[in-house]
Short mmCIF file of C-alpha atoms in Angstrom, two decimals:
data_model
loop_
_atom_site.label_atom_id
_atom_site.label_comp_id
_atom_site.label_asym_id
_atom_site.label_seq_id
_atom_site.Cartn_x
_atom_site.Cartn_y
_atom_site.Cartn_z
CA UNK V 1 -28.27 -12.72 -48.73
CA UNK V 2 -24.25 -13.37 -49.98
CA UNK V 3 -22.30 -15.79 -47.08
CA UNK V 4 -18.49 -15.95 -45.60
CA UNK V 5 -18.56 -18.76 -47.78
CA UNK V 6 -20.07 -17.55 -50.56
CA UNK V 7 -16.85 -15.35 -50.30
CA UNK V 8 -14.44 -17.73 -49.92
CA UNK V 9 -16.11 -20.04 -52.95
CA UNK V 10 -15.09 -17.11 -55.49
CA UNK V 11 -11.30 -17.05 -54.62
CA UNK V 12 -11.59 -20.44 -54.69
CA UNK V 13 -11.48 -21.33 -57.97
CA UNK V 14 -9.71 -23.64 -59.67
CA UNK V 15 -6.25 -23.52 -61.02
CA UNK V 16 -6.25 -25.92 -64.57
CA UNK V 17 -2.92 -26.31 -64.91
CA UNK V 18 -2.44 -28.17 -61.92
CA UNK V 19 -6.34 -29.47 -62.84
CA UNK V 20 -4.60 -30.94 -65.99
CA UNK V 21 -0.93 -32.36 -64.11
CA UNK V 22 -3.09 -34.18 -61.68
CA UNK V 23 -5.48 -35.64 -64.58
CA UNK V 24 -2.77 -36.71 -66.43
CA UNK V 25 -1.10 -38.95 -63.70
CA UNK V 26 -4.74 -40.38 -62.76
CA UNK V 27 -5.27 -41.09 -65.61
CA UNK V 28 -2.31 -43.64 -65.26
CA UNK V 29 -3.76 -45.02 -62.82
CA UNK V 30 -7.03 -45.84 -64.15
CA UNK V 31 -4.48 -48.00 -66.80
CA UNK V 32 -2.13 -49.24 -63.61
CA UNK V 33 -5.69 -51.15 -61.82
CA UNK V 34 -6.85 -51.84 -65.55
CA UNK V 35 -3.78 -53.72 -66.25
CA UNK V 36 -3.12 -55.68 -62.60
CA UNK V 37 -6.57 -56.56 -63.08
CA UNK V 38 -7.05 -57.54 -66.39
CA UNK V 39 -3.66 -59.80 -66.01
CA UNK V 40 -5.03 -61.63 -62.82
CA UNK V 41 -7.65 -62.71 -65.18
CA UNK V 42 -4.78 -63.52 -67.55
CA UNK V 43 -3.31 -65.69 -64.28
CA UNK V 44 -5.92 -67.71 -63.61
CA UNK V 45 -8.52 -68.01 -66.55
CA UNK V 46 -6.64 -71.85 -67.71
CA UNK V 47 -6.25 -72.83 -64.36
CA UNK V 48 -9.39 -71.35 -61.93
CA UNK V 49 -11.17 -69.87 -64.93
CA UNK V 50 -14.04 -70.14 -61.15
CA UNK V 51 -12.05 -67.23 -59.94
CA UNK V 52 -12.41 -65.63 -62.68
CA UNK V 53 -16.07 -63.88 -60.95
CA UNK V 54 -14.33 -62.97 -58.18
CA UNK V 55 -12.06 -60.09 -60.45
CA UNK V 56 -13.76 -60.30 -62.42
CA UNK V 57 -16.42 -58.31 -59.81
CA UNK V 58 -14.04 -55.91 -58.62
CA UNK V 59 -12.75 -54.82 -62.59
CA UNK V 60 -16.77 -53.91 -62.30
CA UNK V 61 -16.96 -51.90 -58.94
CA UNK V 62 -14.14 -49.82 -60.59
CA UNK V 63 -15.57 -49.36 -63.93
CA UNK V 64 -18.44 -48.29 -62.64
CA UNK V 65 -16.61 -44.84 -62.19
CA UNK V 66 -17.21 -43.09 -58.27
CA UNK V 67 -14.76 -39.67 -57.49
CA UNK V 68 -11.14 -41.42 -56.86
CA UNK V 69 -10.69 -39.23 -54.49
CA UNK V 70 -8.15 -40.59 -52.55
CA UNK V 71 -5.73 -41.09 -55.20
CA UNK V 72 -6.73 -37.01 -56.29
CA UNK V 73 -5.74 -35.65 -53.33
CA UNK V 74 -2.65 -38.31 -52.94
CA UNK V 75 -1.53 -37.00 -55.94
CA UNK V 76 -1.72 -33.56 -54.96
CA UNK V 77 -0.06 -33.93 -52.50
CA UNK V 78 2.61 -35.28 -53.87
CA UNK V 79 2.61 -32.63 -56.45
CA UNK V 80 1.96 -29.82 -53.99
CA UNK V 81 5.00 -31.62 -51.73
CA UNK V 82 7.21 -30.16 -55.29
CA UNK V 83 7.28 -34.02 -56.87
CA UNK V 84 7.84 -34.31 -60.61
CA UNK V 85 4.89 -36.79 -61.86
CA UNK V 86 6.86 -38.71 -63.50
CA UNK V 87 8.28 -39.97 -59.83
CA UNK V 88 7.70 -44.16 -61.00
CA UNK V 89 6.51 -44.54 -57.85
CA UNK V 90 3.18 -41.80 -57.62
CA UNK V 91 1.23 -44.17 -59.97
CA UNK V 92 1.31 -47.29 -57.48
CA UNK V 93 1.02 -45.31 -54.56
CA UNK V 94 -2.51 -43.73 -56.02
CA UNK V 95 -3.30 -47.68 -57.27
CA UNK V 96 -3.22 -48.75 -54.26
CA UNK V 97 -5.54 -46.60 -51.98
CA UNK V 98 -7.91 -46.99 -54.59
CA UNK V 99 -7.92 -50.81 -54.31
CA UNK V 100 -8.13 -49.83 -50.40
CA UNK V 101 -11.06 -47.69 -51.59
CA UNK V 102 -12.28 -50.88 -53.68
CA UNK V 103 -12.13 -53.41 -50.37
CA UNK V 104 -13.49 -51.07 -48.39
CA UNK V 105 -16.86 -50.57 -50.81
CA UNK V 106 -17.63 -54.57 -51.46
CA UNK V 107 -17.22 -55.72 -47.17
CA UNK V 108 -19.52 -51.77 -46.49
CA UNK V 109 -21.91 -52.88 -48.84
CA UNK V 110 -22.51 -56.01 -47.31
CA UNK V 111 -22.36 -54.59 -43.93
CA UNK V 112 -24.90 -51.92 -44.79
CA UNK V 113 -26.91 -54.37 -46.76
CA UNK V 114 -27.07 -52.60 -49.42
CA UNK V 115 -27.98 -53.48 -53.00
CA UNK V 116 -26.79 -51.47 -55.23
CA UNK V 117 -22.94 -49.29 -55.55
CA UNK V 118 -22.31 -46.93 -58.08
CA UNK V 119 -25.72 -47.74 -60.10
CA UNK V 120 -25.31 -51.22 -60.39
CA UNK V 121 -26.84 -54.30 -57.52
CA UNK V 122 -23.19 -54.95 -55.41
CA UNK V 123 -20.79 -57.42 -55.65
CA UNK V 124 -22.96 -59.53 -52.62
CA UNK V 125 -25.45 -59.20 -54.80
CA UNK V 126 -24.63 -59.99 -58.46
CA UNK V 127 -22.85 -63.03 -56.77
CA UNK V 128 -26.23 -63.64 -55.01
CA UNK V 129 -28.39 -63.61 -58.25
CA UNK V 130 -25.36 -65.56 -60.24
CA UNK V 131 -25.55 -68.73 -57.58
CA UNK V 132 -30.03 -68.68 -57.77
CA UNK V 133 -30.03 -68.06 -61.26
CA UNK V 134 -26.91 -71.43 -61.78
CA UNK V 135 -28.79 -73.38 -59.66
CA UNK V 136 -25.67 -74.10 -57.09
CA UNK V 137 -26.28 -75.80 -53.06
CA UNK V 138 -26.85 -73.81 -50.45
CA UNK V 139 -27.97 -70.51 -49.90
CA UNK V 140 -28.00 -67.51 -52.42
CA UNK V 141 -27.54 -64.63 -50.11
CA UNK V 142 -24.91 -66.24 -47.47
CA UNK V 143 -22.62 -67.28 -51.25
CA UNK V 144 -23.10 -63.28 -51.93
CA UNK V 145 -21.75 -62.63 -48.94
CA UNK V 146 -18.87 -65.05 -48.67
CA UNK V 147 -17.80 -64.12 -52.64
CA UNK V 148 -17.79 -60.63 -52.07
CA UNK V 149 -15.85 -61.23 -48.39
CA UNK V 150 -13.32 -63.15 -50.25
CA UNK V 151 -13.06 -60.39 -52.79
CA UNK V 152 -12.76 -58.02 -50.55
CA UNK V 153 -9.57 -59.11 -49.30
CA UNK V 154 -8.55 -59.68 -52.39
CA UNK V 155 -8.09 -56.57 -53.62
CA UNK V 156 -6.66 -55.38 -50.30
CA UNK V 157 -3.58 -57.75 -51.19
CA UNK V 158 -3.84 -56.08 -54.72
CA UNK V 159 -3.22 -52.86 -52.59
CA UNK V 160 -0.15 -54.51 -50.98
CA UNK V 161 1.20 -55.75 -54.36
CA UNK V 162 0.96 -52.51 -55.54
CA UNK V 163 2.76 -50.82 -52.25
CA UNK V 164 5.67 -53.74 -52.21
CA UNK V 165 8.21 -51.45 -53.41
CA UNK V 166 7.90 -48.56 -51.73
CA UNK V 167 10.12 -47.11 -49.24
CA UNK V 168 10.07 -47.37 -45.28
CA UNK V 169 8.01 -43.55 -43.97
CA UNK V 170 5.14 -44.34 -46.80
CA UNK V 171 4.50 -48.18 -45.94
CA UNK V 172 4.74 -46.71 -42.11
CA UNK V 173 1.73 -44.55 -43.17
CA UNK V 174 0.01 -46.56 -45.41
CA UNK V 175 -0.11 -49.34 -42.23
CA UNK V 176 -1.64 -46.39 -40.36
CA UNK V 177 -3.82 -45.21 -42.85
CA UNK V 178 -5.67 -48.76 -43.28
CA UNK V 179 -5.57 -49.61 -39.77
CA UNK V 180 -7.65 -46.14 -38.44
CA UNK V 181 -9.49 -47.24 -41.95
CA UNK V 182 -10.75 -50.23 -40.55
CA UNK V 183 -11.15 -49.46 -36.49
CA UNK V 184 -13.16 -46.34 -37.97
CA UNK V 185 -15.46 -49.06 -39.61
CA UNK V 186 -15.56 -51.20 -36.24
CA UNK V 187 -16.74 -48.24 -34.32
CA UNK V 188 -19.35 -47.03 -37.06
CA UNK V 189 -21.02 -50.14 -36.69
CA UNK V 190 -20.92 -50.26 -32.55
CA UNK V 191 -21.69 -46.86 -32.24
CA UNK V 192 -24.70 -47.70 -34.15
CA UNK V 193 -25.55 -50.96 -31.87
CA UNK V 194 -24.72 -49.37 -28.44
CA UNK V 195 -27.96 -46.53 -29.51
CA UNK V 196 -24.03 -44.10 -28.43
CA UNK V 197 -25.88 -40.87 -29.55
CA UNK V 198 -23.03 -38.66 -28.07
CA UNK V 199 -22.38 -36.22 -30.96
CA UNK V 200 -18.74 -35.70 -29.75
CA UNK V 201 -18.41 -39.60 -30.49
CA UNK V 202 -19.83 -39.31 -33.46
CA UNK V 203 -17.40 -36.77 -34.79
CA UNK V 204 -14.49 -38.94 -33.61
CA UNK V 205 -15.88 -41.65 -35.61
CA UNK V 206 -16.17 -39.47 -38.84
CA UNK V 207 -12.58 -38.26 -39.02
CA UNK V 208 -11.39 -41.78 -38.49
CA UNK V 209 -13.11 -43.72 -40.77
CA UNK V 210 -13.18 -40.60 -43.75
CA UNK V 211 -11.39 -37.14 -42.40
CA UNK V 212 -7.83 -39.10 -42.20
CA UNK V 213 -8.86 -42.04 -44.96
CA UNK V 214 -10.29 -39.98 -47.27
CA UNK V 215 -8.48 -36.62 -47.29
CA UNK V 216 -5.66 -36.41 -44.39
CA UNK V 217 -3.90 -39.86 -44.81
CA UNK V 218 -3.45 -39.27 -48.53
CA UNK V 219 -2.59 -36.13 -49.20
CA UNK V 220 0.50 -37.03 -46.23
CA UNK V 221 1.30 -39.94 -48.19
CA UNK V 222 1.83 -38.20 -51.09
CA UNK V 223 3.70 -35.45 -49.55
CA UNK V 224 6.41 -38.36 -48.10
CA UNK V 225 6.31 -40.32 -50.94
CA UNK V 226 7.85 -36.99 -52.88
CA UNK V 227 10.63 -36.32 -49.57
CA UNK V 228 8.33 -33.32 -47.57
CA UNK V 229 7.18 -33.88 -43.37
CA UNK V 230 7.05 -30.48 -43.12
CA UNK V 231 3.37 -30.43 -44.78
CA UNK V 232 2.28 -33.32 -42.02
CA UNK V 233 0.34 -30.08 -39.60
CA UNK V 234 -1.21 -28.32 -42.43
CA UNK V 235 -2.05 -31.55 -43.82
CA UNK V 236 -3.63 -32.89 -41.16
CA UNK V 237 -6.19 -29.58 -40.41
CA UNK V 238 -7.00 -29.02 -43.93
CA UNK V 239 -8.28 -33.71 -43.36
CA UNK V 240 -9.16 -33.72 -40.40
CA UNK V 241 -11.44 -30.05 -40.77
CA UNK V 242 -12.38 -31.51 -44.71
CA UNK V 243 -12.94 -35.26 -43.52
CA UNK V 244 -15.62 -34.86 -41.25
CA UNK V 245 -17.61 -32.40 -43.85
CA UNK V 246 -16.75 -35.04 -46.50
CA UNK V 247 -18.90 -37.36 -43.85
CA UNK V 248 -21.74 -35.44 -42.98
CA UNK V 249 -22.70 -34.49 -46.51
CA UNK V 250 -23.26 -38.29 -47.15
CA UNK V 251 -24.77 -38.47 -43.73
CA UNK V 252 -26.80 -35.58 -45.62
CA UNK V 253 -27.27 -37.56 -49.00
CA UNK V 254 -28.83 -40.72 -47.06
CA UNK V 255 -30.82 -38.96 -45.69
CA UNK V 256 -32.06 -36.65 -48.27
CA UNK V 257 -30.54 -37.36 -51.65
CA UNK V 258 -31.74 -39.42 -54.27
CA UNK V 259 -30.89 -43.05 -54.64
CA UNK V 260 -30.10 -42.63 -57.92
CA UNK V 261 -28.10 -39.00 -58.16
CA UNK V 262 -26.33 -41.10 -55.73
CA UNK V 263 -24.94 -44.22 -57.28
CA UNK V 264 -25.89 -46.39 -54.19
CA UNK V 265 -29.37 -46.68 -51.70
CA UNK V 266 -30.24 -44.11 -49.38
CA UNK V 267 -32.04 -44.56 -46.14
CA UNK V 268 -30.06 -46.74 -44.86
CA UNK V 269 -28.39 -44.45 -42.12
CA UNK V 270 -31.66 -44.92 -40.66
CA UNK V 271 -32.61 -48.07 -41.58
CA UNK V 272 -29.88 -49.25 -39.60
CA UNK V 273 -29.93 -45.98 -37.38
CA UNK V 274 -26.71 -45.31 -37.65
CA UNK V 275 -25.12 -42.36 -35.21
CA UNK V 276 -24.25 -40.42 -37.79
CA UNK V 277 -23.67 -37.19 -36.35
CA UNK V 278 -27.19 -36.11 -38.00
CA UNK V 279 -28.92 -38.42 -36.20
CA UNK V 280 -27.03 -38.18 -32.67
CA UNK V 281 -28.03 -34.15 -32.54
CA UNK V 282 -31.22 -35.45 -33.58
CA UNK V 283 -31.66 -37.62 -30.69
CA UNK V 284 -30.44 -34.85 -28.03
CA UNK V 285 -32.38 -31.80 -29.70
CA UNK V 286 -35.34 -33.44 -30.47
CA UNK V 287 -37.55 -35.89 -27.34
CA UNK V 288 -40.00 -37.10 -31.25
CA UNK V 289 -36.82 -38.28 -32.17
CA UNK V 290 -35.29 -40.53 -29.34
CA UNK V 291 -39.36 -41.43 -29.37
CA UNK V 292 -38.29 -42.49 -32.81
CA UNK V 293 -35.41 -44.75 -32.79
CA UNK V 294 -34.03 -44.94 -29.05
CA UNK V 295 -35.59 -48.91 -28.46
CA UNK V 296 -35.12 -48.22 -24.18
CA UNK V 297 -37.49 -44.96 -24.78
CA UNK V 298 -40.47 -46.91 -26.73
CA UNK V 299 -38.93 -46.73 -30.47
CA UNK V 300 -38.60 -49.53 -32.28
CA UNK V 301 -36.78 -50.60 -34.77
CA UNK V 302 -39.19 -49.97 -37.95
CA UNK V 303 -38.64 -45.93 -37.14
CA UNK V 304 -40.50 -44.20 -40.66
CA UNK V 305 -37.91 -42.68 -42.84
CA UNK V 306 -40.47 -39.94 -44.13
CA UNK V 307 -40.78 -39.09 -40.31
CA UNK V 308 -37.45 -39.17 -39.49
CA UNK V 309 -36.41 -36.39 -42.24
CA UNK V 310 -39.09 -34.01 -41.53
CA UNK V 311 -38.18 -34.52 -37.62
CA UNK V 312 -35.19 -33.90 -38.70
CA UNK V 313 -36.14 -30.32 -41.05
CA UNK V 314 -38.04 -29.26 -38.28
CA UNK V 315 -36.28 -29.55 -35.21
CA UNK V 316 -33.23 -27.35 -36.67
CA UNK V 317 -30.15 -30.37 -37.68
CA UNK V 318 -30.21 -30.05 -40.83
CA UNK V 319 -30.21 -26.74 -40.38
CA UNK V 320 -27.36 -27.13 -38.71
CA UNK V 321 -25.25 -30.13 -39.75
CA UNK V 322 -24.43 -28.14 -42.92
CA UNK V 323 -23.94 -24.60 -40.90
CA UNK V 324 -21.37 -27.39 -39.40
CA UNK V 325 -20.47 -28.52 -43.29
CA UNK V 326 -19.56 -24.68 -44.27
CA UNK V 327 -17.29 -24.29 -40.73
CA UNK V 328 -15.42 -26.91 -41.51
CA UNK V 329 -14.46 -25.84 -44.96
CA UNK V 330 -13.86 -22.45 -43.68
CA UNK V 331 -11.37 -24.00 -41.17
CA UNK V 332 -9.85 -25.89 -43.78
CA UNK V 333 -8.88 -23.85 -46.16
CA UNK V 334 -8.04 -21.47 -42.87
CA UNK V 335 -5.15 -24.73 -42.35
CA UNK V 336 -3.46 -24.19 -45.78
CA UNK V 337 -2.31 -19.95 -45.23
CA UNK V 338 -0.01 -20.75 -43.45
CA UNK V 339 1.31 -24.05 -44.58
CA UNK V 340 4.53 -24.02 -46.34
CA UNK V 341 3.23 -24.34 -50.81
CA UNK V 342 2.68 -22.60 -52.79
CA UNK V 343 0.18 -20.07 -53.71
CA UNK V 344 -1.82 -22.30 -56.76
CA UNK V 345 -1.30 -25.17 -54.23
CA UNK V 346 -2.88 -23.44 -51.80
CA UNK V 347 -6.07 -22.72 -53.99
CA UNK V 348 -6.23 -25.68 -55.70
CA UNK V 349 -7.04 -27.43 -52.83
CA UNK V 350 -9.19 -24.96 -51.25
CA UNK V 351 -11.37 -25.27 -54.90
CA UNK V 352 -11.22 -29.13 -53.90
CA UNK V 353 -12.40 -28.59 -49.88
CA UNK V 354 -15.61 -27.22 -51.70
CA UNK V 355 -16.03 -29.74 -54.27
CA UNK V 356 -15.92 -32.38 -51.49
CA UNK V 357 -18.12 -30.49 -49.28
CA UNK V 358 -21.17 -29.69 -51.16
CA UNK V 359 -21.56 -32.75 -53.83
CA UNK V 360 -24.72 -34.17 -54.49
CA UNK V 361 -23.36 -38.24 -54.98
#
């Protein structure tokens, strides 16, 4: 049966010329990050070679790949706003967004106690193993976490360094983006600790933690670099809907995905009882889920992941969240209809919405 989303998907094919233009800039972004890290290696090599594993950990995470989602939306926002690909500040802005993401990933892996990232040992795990192999004093796990916290802070410093010459409107948007992302991360942890199973709270955390940081703000900051303020409303509506869809897909990948395909451990949300929208809906919907995960209902911290997955399917929550993703994609695309954009960019951003919302990693 053909759905409305299937129909929309057929009308949102990528625009090759725009993809090529964005891809050329993103290659320069990769080079800018590599050059920055190579320069930092050279800077510290003679005076403090002990610092090299810190910089190397950041470089390894960057080299391991990733979606480069935030730089892609930043460059798209800039080009869609009529900016020239030769703008000198564009590459640095997009590179700063990737370094900010590196900061978030390194810290997130410590918070989530994740062992791998992008198919490789997480930075805190790699540093803990190096500590143990060297026979150094102290606790290896604690050393690894300390190194990861500092590596994340260093990545954030590099991001700010890349933005040093940006104009005031770009810096202001950058500050909003950073603060929202960090507050969203805390709320994610806090809601899990509280066992707050309110789906509206979980939905708001998803928008704050992911929607604004991943899509809305990168698009808007790119448009601001191009000198356009009239795209804010359209980009906000698009980013809010697509950002929630992005986070819901993350939830589904964690619950039902394959760790090898995802490039990171799955099932962590269950293990830590994170109140994702997926789990919050299930807690409200199904007494069996409440009994399994909520301590006040007799549950324990040892909820069985396989049993939870089965209940999410049986209760219809998985299907409901998939339907919610479909609705959000249609909403995001609808938000572009009245935005002051060229039709080609409207089509390209629609295609990007499908890729974000229906990815497997």
